[in-house]
């Protein structure tokens, strides 16, 4: 079997999450929660939402 077929089926096939377990998903969720907590603690949430609002206003001409 050609290795590209094997790699493609592993990355895009129905077995793509076969090796991923609870620990990997839990670690990812902890990392995401940490990022959101850091944004909140630094007070960047208002700054980020303001920047997004300004960018949208520039795009739609508001």
PDB file of C-alpha atoms in Angstrom:
ATOM      1  CA  UNK A   1       0.000   0.000   0.000  1.00  0.00           C
ATOM      2  CA  UNK A   2       1.208   3.463  -0.844  1.00  0.00           C
ATOM      3  CA  UNK A   3       2.194   5.503   2.246  1.00  0.00           C
ATOM      4  CA  UNK A   4       0.326   8.612   1.008  1.00  0.00           C
ATOM      5  CA  UNK A   5      -2.936   6.670   0.957  1.00  0.00           C
ATOM      6  CA  UNK A   6      -2.265   5.478   4.495  1.00  0.00           C
ATOM      7  CA  UNK A   7      -1.399   8.957   5.777  1.00  0.00           C
ATOM      8  CA  UNK A   8      -4.368  10.574   4.038  1.00  0.00           C
ATOM      9  CA  UNK A   9      -6.810   8.031   5.411  1.00  0.00           C
ATOM     10  CA  UNK A  10      -5.333   8.477   8.888  1.00  0.00           C
ATOM     11  CA  UNK A  11      -5.611  12.268   8.769  1.00  0.00           C
ATOM     12  CA  UNK A  12      -8.949  12.603   6.976  1.00  0.00           C
ATOM     13  CA  UNK A  13     -10.617   9.230   7.373  1.00  0.00           C
ATOM     14  CA  UNK A  14     -13.093   8.045   9.964  1.00  0.00           C
ATOM     15  CA  UNK A  15     -10.219   6.757  12.129  1.00  0.00           C
ATOM     16  CA  UNK A  16      -8.664  10.222  12.522  1.00  0.00           C
ATOM     17  CA  UNK A  17      -9.368  10.410  16.276  1.00  0.00           C
ATOM     18  CA  UNK A  18      -8.532   6.782  16.981  1.00  0.00           C
ATOM     19  CA  UNK A  19      -5.463   7.622  19.095  1.00  0.00           C
ATOM     20  CA  UNK A  20      -6.868  10.650  20.852  1.00  0.00           C
ATOM     21  CA  UNK A  21      -8.129   9.934  24.316  1.00  0.00           C
ATOM     22  CA  UNK A  22      -9.727  11.714  27.198  1.00  0.00           C
ATOM     23  CA  UNK A  23      -6.394  13.067  28.441  1.00  0.00           C
ATOM     24  CA  UNK A  24      -5.652  14.854  25.171  1.00  0.00           C
ATOM     25  CA  UNK A  25      -9.104  16.420  24.992  1.00  0.00           C
ATOM     26  CA  UNK A  26      -9.018  17.383  28.676  1.00  0.00           C
ATOM     27  CA  UNK A  27      -5.610  19.005  28.196  1.00  0.00           C
ATOM     28  CA  UNK A  28      -6.912  20.977  25.242  1.00  0.00           C
ATOM     29  CA  UNK A  29      -9.925  22.172  27.228  1.00  0.00           C
ATOM     30  CA  UNK A  30      -7.674  23.229  30.134  1.00  0.00           C
ATOM     31  CA  UNK A  31      -5.448  25.162  27.736  1.00  0.00           C
ATOM     32  CA  UNK A  32      -8.426  26.947  26.169  1.00  0.00           C
ATOM     33  CA  UNK A  33      -9.880  27.754  29.602  1.00  0.00           C
ATOM     34  CA  UNK A  34      -6.502  29.142  30.651  1.00  0.00           C
ATOM     35  CA  UNK A  35      -6.374  31.429  27.634  1.00  0.00           C
ATOM     36  CA  UNK A  36      -9.879  32.743  28.314  1.00  0.00           C
ATOM     37  CA  UNK A  37      -9.044  33.267  31.995  1.00  0.00           C
ATOM     38  CA  UNK A  38      -5.868  35.151  31.089  1.00  0.00           C
ATOM     39  CA  UNK A  39      -7.784  37.399  28.687  1.00  0.00           C
ATOM     40  CA  UNK A  40     -10.366  38.115  31.379  1.00  0.00           C
ATOM     41  CA  UNK A  41      -7.789  38.744  34.135  1.00  0.00           C
ATOM     42  CA  UNK A  42      -5.780  41.142  31.984  1.00  0.00           C
ATOM     43  CA  UNK A  43      -8.889  43.069  31.028  1.00  0.00           C
ATOM     44  CA  UNK A  44      -8.341  42.403  27.357  1.00  0.00           C
ATOM     45  CA  UNK A  45     -11.912  41.291  26.718  1.00  0.00           C
ATOM     46  CA  UNK A  46     -13.177  44.865  26.306  1.00  0.00           C
ATOM     47  CA  UNK A  47     -10.163  45.820  24.220  1.00  0.00           C
ATOM     48  CA  UNK A  48     -10.604  42.829  21.920  1.00  0.00           C
ATOM     49  CA  UNK A  49     -14.343  43.340  21.481  1.00  0.00           C
ATOM     50  CA  UNK A  50     -13.759  47.049  20.799  1.00  0.00           C
ATOM     51  CA  UNK A  51     -11.144  46.257  18.160  1.00  0.00           C
ATOM     52  CA  UNK A  52     -13.471  43.750  16.497  1.00  0.00           C
ATOM     53  CA  UNK A  53     -16.291  46.291  16.524  1.00  0.00           C
ATOM     54  CA  UNK A  54     -14.056  48.943  14.980  1.00  0.00           C
ATOM     55  CA  UNK A  55     -12.929  46.531  12.263  1.00  0.00           C
ATOM     56  CA  UNK A  56     -16.524  45.592  11.451  1.00  0.00           C
ATOM     57  CA  UNK A  57     -17.470  49.280  11.311  1.00  0.00           C
ATOM     58  CA  UNK A  58     -14.635  49.922   8.847  1.00  0.00           C
ATOM     59  CA  UNK A  59     -15.723  47.024   6.643  1.00  0.00           C
ATOM     60  CA  UNK A  60     -19.406  47.941   6.525  1.00  0.00           C
ATOM     61  CA  UNK A  61     -18.682  51.673   6.417  1.00  0.00           C
ATOM     62  CA  UNK A  62     -20.450  52.505   9.674  1.00  0.00           C
TER      63      UNK A  62
END
